[in-house]
XYZ file of C-alpha atoms in Angstrom:
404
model
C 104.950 84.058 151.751
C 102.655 85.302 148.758
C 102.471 85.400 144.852
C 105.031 88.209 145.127
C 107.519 85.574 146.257
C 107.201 83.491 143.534
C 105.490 85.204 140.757
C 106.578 89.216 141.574
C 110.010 87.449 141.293
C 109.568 86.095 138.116
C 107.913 89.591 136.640
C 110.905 91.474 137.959
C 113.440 89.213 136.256
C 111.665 89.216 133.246
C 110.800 93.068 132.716
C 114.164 94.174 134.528
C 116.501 91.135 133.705
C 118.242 89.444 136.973
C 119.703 93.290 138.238
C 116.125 93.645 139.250
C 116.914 91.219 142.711
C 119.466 93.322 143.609
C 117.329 96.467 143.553
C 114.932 94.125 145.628
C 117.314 93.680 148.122
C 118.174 97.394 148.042
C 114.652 98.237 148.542
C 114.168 95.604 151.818
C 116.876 97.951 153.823
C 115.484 100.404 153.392
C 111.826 99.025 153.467
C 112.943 97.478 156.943
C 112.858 101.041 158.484
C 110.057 102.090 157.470
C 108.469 98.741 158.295
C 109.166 99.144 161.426
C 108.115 102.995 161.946
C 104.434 102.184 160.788
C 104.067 99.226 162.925
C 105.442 100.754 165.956
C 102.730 103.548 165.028
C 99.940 101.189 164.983
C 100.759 99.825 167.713
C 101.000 102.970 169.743
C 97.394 104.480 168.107
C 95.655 101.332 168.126
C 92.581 101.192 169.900
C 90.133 98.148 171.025
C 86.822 97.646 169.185
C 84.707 94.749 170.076
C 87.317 93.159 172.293
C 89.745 93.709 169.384
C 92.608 95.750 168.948
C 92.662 98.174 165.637
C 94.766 100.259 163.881
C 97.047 101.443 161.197
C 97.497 104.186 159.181
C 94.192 105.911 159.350
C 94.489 105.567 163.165
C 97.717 107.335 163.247
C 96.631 110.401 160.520
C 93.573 110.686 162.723
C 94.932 110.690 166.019
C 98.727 111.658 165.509
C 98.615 113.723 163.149
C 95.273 115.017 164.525
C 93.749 114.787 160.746
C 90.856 112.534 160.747
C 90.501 113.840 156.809
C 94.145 112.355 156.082
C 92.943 109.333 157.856
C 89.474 108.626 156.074
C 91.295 109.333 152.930
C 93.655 106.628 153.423
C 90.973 104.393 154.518
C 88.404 105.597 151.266
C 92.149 104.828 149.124
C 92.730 101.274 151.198
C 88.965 100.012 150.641
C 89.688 100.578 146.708
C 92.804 98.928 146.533
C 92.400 95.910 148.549
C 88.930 95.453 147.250
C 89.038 96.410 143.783
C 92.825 96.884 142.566
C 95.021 94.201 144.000
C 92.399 91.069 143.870
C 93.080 90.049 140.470
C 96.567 89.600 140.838
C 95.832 87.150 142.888
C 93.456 85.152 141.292
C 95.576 85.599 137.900
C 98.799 83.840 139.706
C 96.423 81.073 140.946
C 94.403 80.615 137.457
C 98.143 80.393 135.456
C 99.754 78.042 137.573
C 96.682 75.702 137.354
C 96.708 75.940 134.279
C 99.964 75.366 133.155
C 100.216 72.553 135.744
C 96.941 70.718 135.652
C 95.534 72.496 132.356
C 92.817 73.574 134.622
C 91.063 76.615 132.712
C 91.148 80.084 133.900
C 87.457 80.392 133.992
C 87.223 77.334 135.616
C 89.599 78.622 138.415
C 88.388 81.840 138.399
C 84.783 80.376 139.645
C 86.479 78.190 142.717
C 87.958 81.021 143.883
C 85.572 83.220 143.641
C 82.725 80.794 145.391
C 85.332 79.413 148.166
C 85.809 83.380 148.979
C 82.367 84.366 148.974
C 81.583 81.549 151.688
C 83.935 82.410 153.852
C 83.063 86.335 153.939
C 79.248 85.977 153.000
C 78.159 82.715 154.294
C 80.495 82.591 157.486
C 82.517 79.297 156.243
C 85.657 79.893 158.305
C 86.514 76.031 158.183
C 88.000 76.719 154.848
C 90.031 79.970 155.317
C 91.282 77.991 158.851
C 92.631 75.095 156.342
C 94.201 77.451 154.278
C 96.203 79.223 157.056
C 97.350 76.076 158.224
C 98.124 74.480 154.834
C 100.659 78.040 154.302
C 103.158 77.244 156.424
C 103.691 73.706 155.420
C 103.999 74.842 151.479
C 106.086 77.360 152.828
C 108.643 74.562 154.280
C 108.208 72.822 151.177
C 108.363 75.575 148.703
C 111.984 76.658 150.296
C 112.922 72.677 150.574
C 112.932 72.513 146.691
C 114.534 76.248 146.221
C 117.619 74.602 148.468
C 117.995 71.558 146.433
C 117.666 73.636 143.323
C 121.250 75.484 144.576
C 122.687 72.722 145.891
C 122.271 70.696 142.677
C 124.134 73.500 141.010
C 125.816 75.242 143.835
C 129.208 75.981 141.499
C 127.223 78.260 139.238
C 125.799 80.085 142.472
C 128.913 82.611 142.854
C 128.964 83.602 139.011
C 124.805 83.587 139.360
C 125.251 86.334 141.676
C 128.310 88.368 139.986
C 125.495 88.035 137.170
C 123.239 89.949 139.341
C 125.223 92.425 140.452
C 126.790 93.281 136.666
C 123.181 93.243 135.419
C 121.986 95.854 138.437
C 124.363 98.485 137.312
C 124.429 98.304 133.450
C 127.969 96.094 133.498
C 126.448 92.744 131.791
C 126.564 93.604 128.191
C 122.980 91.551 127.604
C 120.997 93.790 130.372
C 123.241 97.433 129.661
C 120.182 98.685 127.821
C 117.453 98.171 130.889
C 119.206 98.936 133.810
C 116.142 101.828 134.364
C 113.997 98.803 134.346
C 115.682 96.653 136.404
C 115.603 99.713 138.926
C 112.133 100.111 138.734
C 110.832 96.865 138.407
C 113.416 95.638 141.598
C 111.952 98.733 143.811
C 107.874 97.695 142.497
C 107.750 94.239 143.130
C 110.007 94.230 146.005
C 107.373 96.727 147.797
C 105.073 94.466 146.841
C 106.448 91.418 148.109
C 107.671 92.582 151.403
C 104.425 95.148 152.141
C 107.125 97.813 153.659
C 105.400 101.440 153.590
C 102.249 100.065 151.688
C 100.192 100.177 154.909
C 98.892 97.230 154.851
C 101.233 95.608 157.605
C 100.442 97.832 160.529
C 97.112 97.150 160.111
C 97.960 93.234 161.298
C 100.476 94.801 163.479
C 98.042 96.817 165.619
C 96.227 93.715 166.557
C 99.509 91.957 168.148
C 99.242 92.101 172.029
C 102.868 93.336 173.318
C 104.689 95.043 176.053
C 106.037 97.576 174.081
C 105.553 98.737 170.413
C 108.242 98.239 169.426
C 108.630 95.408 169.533
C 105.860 95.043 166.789
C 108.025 97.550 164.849
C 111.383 94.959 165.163
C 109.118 91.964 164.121
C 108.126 93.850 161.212
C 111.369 95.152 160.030
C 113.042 91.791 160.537
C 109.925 89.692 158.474
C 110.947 91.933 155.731
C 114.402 90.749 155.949
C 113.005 87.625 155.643
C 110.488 87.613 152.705
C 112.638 89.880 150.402
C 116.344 88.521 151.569
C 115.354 84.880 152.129
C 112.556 84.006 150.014
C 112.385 86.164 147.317
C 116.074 85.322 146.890
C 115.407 81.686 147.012
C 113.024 82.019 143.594
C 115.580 84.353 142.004
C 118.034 81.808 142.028
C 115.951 79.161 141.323
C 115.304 81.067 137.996
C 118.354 81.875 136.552
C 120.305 78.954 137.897
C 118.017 76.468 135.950
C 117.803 79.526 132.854
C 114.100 79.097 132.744
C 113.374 82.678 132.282
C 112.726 85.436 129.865
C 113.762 88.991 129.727
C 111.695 91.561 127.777
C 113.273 94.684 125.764
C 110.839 97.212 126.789
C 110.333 97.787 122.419
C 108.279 94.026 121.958
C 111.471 92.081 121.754
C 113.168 89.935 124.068
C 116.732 90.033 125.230
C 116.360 86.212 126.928
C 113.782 84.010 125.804
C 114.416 80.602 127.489
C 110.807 79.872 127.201
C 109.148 80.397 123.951
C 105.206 81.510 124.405
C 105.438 81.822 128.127
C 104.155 84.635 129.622
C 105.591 85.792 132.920
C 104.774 85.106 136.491
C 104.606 81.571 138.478
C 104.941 79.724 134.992
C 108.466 80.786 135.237
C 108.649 79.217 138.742
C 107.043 75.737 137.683
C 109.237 75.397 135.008
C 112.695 75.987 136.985
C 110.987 73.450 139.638
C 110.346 71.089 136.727
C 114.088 70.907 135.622
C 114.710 69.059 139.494
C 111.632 67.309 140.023
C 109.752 66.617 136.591
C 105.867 66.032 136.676
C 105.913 66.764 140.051
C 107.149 70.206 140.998
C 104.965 72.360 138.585
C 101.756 71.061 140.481
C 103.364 71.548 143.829
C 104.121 75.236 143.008
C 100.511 75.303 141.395
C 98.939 73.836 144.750
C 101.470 76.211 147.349
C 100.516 79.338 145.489
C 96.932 78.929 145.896
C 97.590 78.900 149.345
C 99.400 81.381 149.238
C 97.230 83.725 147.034
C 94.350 82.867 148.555
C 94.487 83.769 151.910
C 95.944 87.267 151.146
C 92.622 87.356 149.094
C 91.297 86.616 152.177
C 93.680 89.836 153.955
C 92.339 91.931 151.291
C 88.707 91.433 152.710
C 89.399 92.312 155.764
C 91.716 95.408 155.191
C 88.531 96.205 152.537
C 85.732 95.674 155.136
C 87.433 96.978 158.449
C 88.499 100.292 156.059
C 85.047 100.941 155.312
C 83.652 99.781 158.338
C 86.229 103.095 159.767
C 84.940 105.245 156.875
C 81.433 104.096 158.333
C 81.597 104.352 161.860
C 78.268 105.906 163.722
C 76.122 105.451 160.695
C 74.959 101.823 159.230
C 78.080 99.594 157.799
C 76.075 97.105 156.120
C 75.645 98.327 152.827
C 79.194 99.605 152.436
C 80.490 96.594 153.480
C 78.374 94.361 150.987
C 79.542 96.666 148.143
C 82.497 96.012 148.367
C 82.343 92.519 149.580
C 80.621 92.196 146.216
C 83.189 94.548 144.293
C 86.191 91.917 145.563
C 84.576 89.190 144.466
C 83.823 90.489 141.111
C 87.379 91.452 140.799
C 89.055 88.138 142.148
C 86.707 86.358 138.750
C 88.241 89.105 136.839
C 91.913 88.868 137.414
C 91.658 85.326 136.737
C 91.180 85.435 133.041
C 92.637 88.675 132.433
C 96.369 88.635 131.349
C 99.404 88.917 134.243
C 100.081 92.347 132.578
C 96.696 93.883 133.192
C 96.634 92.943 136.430
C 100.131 93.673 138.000
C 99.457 96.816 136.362
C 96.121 97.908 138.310
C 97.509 95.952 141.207
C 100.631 98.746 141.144
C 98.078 101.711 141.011
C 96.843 100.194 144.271
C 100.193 99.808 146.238
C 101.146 102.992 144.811
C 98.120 104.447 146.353
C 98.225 103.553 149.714
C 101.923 103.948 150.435
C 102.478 107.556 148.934
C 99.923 108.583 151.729
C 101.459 106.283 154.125
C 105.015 107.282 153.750
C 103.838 110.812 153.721
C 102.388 109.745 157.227
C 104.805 108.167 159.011
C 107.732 110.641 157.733
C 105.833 113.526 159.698
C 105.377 110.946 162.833
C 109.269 109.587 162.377
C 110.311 111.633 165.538
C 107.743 109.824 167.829
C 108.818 106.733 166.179
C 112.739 107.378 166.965
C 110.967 108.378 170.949
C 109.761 104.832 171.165
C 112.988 102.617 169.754
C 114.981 104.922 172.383
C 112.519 104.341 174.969
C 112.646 100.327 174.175
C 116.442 100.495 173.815
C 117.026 102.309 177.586
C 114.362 99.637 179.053
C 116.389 96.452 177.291
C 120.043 97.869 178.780
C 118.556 98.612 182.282
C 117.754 95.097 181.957
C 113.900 95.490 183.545
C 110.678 94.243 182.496
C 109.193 96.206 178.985
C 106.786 98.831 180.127
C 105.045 101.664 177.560
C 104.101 105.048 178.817
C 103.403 107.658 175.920
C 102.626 110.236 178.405
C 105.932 110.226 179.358
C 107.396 110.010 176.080
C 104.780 113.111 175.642
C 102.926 111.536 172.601
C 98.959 112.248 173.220
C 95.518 110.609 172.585
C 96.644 106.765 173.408
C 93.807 105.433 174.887
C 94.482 101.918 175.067
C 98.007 101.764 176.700
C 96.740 104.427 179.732
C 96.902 101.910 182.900
């Protein structure tokens, strides 16, 4: 779970109207293939550095494709956006929902996360990003625990809810007819976003799984997106417009839905559908399970950042580059905090849309070795023997680490 679960839910809904989850759940089909392409990829190019395995997309340019330019130009494009582009959305979602919740200010917020991240990747703190991880999960359980008694409270308007959805995704709700292009395009950005399919960001955390096969990797990945976009992000959508605390935007200044007067949005939405169930209490749970949330992709974004130009680097002295933009990340994380949603989402979709045109470029010219390993895993399952990988056979080159 991340801030595109609950606030890239909330932005869709209010610059596409509630069409825009359907086009989300359009996108995670086809997302799921893809997912599962580029993390089979990884995990056939990875390779082991310092008793670690590594990989991705600049692994796979370089030594699929055989063009270690495509490769450090994903990497130069990755160390940009996950150090410079996507931060602030980040740090925005956490600074709102503090402030809206605990009337924390977003310069105040701006400054804990900003010192509680530079600890952990300049001072070698890991106590705090190890709380974090293990704080996720249980906001997770919670988070979805108060999306299911949300629809259960109101579980009669659920069916209508979704005809709503479905009217509003193809221009047939009268209210919405007039943004059905936005409810396209905001559906397909923020569920990219949400579920990380094509971006290239997931088969870099999919390369360092240890596994018989790669696809299996590939299957875990498709399926997670299933999960996030189908599961979770669906959970928030209806969490919105069953409890109507939402706004929809005209695309001319106007408003076609405005629920909530002076609310801009993003997670604000969220705390105030929570608030309708559980008042006083939900907003600062939301507030509190997004931090989580938002902060240890912040913490994602380092490393994608640092291992990028640590690839860019290789053979020649990484410490520099990697306290540039160590620095840079930081910077950006104080920025996004007092900046407006808007700004952010905005820079944060330059980003996304940076890495996974290159990706997708990628792993549609390496699709056929990606269709050779699911056949491969499919023959082994139905003979019914243990999961072995061997791309010599499959006649895919330069794979280091699986050679026995």
């Amino acid at each position: 779970m991340g801030t595109g679960n609950i606030a890239g839910v909330a932005t869709a809904i209010a610059m596409g109207g509630p069409g825009a989850l359907f086009w989300m759940w359009a996108i995670a089909f086809l997302g799921a293939g893809s997912a599962f392409i580029e993390a089979a990829l990884a995990q056939v190019w990875k390779e082991k550095v310092e008793g670690e395995y590594r990989g991705g997309p600049s692994y796979y340019m370089a030594r699929g494709l055989g063009m270690p330019w495509f490769g450090a130009l994903f990497a130069a494009v990755t160390v940009v956006s996950c150090g410079l582009l996507l931060p602030g959305i980040q740090s925005n979602s956490i600074a709102a929902a503090a402030q809206s919740a605990l009337k924390v200010p977003t310069w105040a917020s701006g400054l804990l996360v900003t010192g509680l991240l530079g600890l952990i990747i300049f001072g070698g703190v890991k106590r705090i990003g190890r709380v974090a991880e293990l704080a996720v999960p249980l906001m997770a359980l919670g988070y979805m625990i108060m999306a299911v008694v949300i629809v259960v409270i109101d579980w009669r308007r659920v069916p209508e809810t979704f005809a709503l959805i479905f009217r509003s995704a193809f221009g047939l709700e009268a209210a919405f007819g007039g943004i059905t292009g936005s409810a396209i395009a905001w559906g397909v950005k923020r569920g990219i976003f949400s579920n990380e399919a094509g971006q290239g960001t997931g088969p870099q955390a999919a390369a360092a799984a240890e596994v018989a096969h790669p696809a299996q990797q590939g299957l875990v990945q498709a399926f997670s997106v299933y999960v996030d976009t189908l599961g979770v992000c669906t959970a928030t959508g209806l969490m919105l417009l069953l409890t109507g605390q939402y706004n929809v935007v005209d695309g001319k200044g106007g408003f076609l839905v405005q629920n909530l007067p002076g609310v801009e949005h993003g997670p604000r939405f969220t705390q105030a559908a929570v608030d309708t169930v559980l008042p006083g209490f939900g907003p600062g749970f939301v507030a509190v399970a997004l931090f989580f949330f938002a902060f240890t992709t912040l913490m994602a974004y380092a490393y994608y950042a640092e291992s990028n130009m640590a690839y860019l680097l290789r053979g020649r002295r990484t410490r520099w580059g990697v306290t540039a933009i160590r620095l840079g990340l930081l910077g950006m994380a104080y920025f996004g905090a007092v900046r407006t949603a808007g700004l952010m989402w905005a820079m944060g979709d330059i980003g996304v849309g940076l890495m996974a045109w290159l990706n997708l470029i990628a792993i549609l010219l390496l699709s056929r070795t990606g269709v050779k390993v699911l056949r491969d895993y499919e023959a082994q399952v139905k003979a019914g023997g243990p999961l072995t990988f061997d791309p010599e056979a499959l006649g895919i080159r330069n794979t280091d680490c699986w050679k026995r």
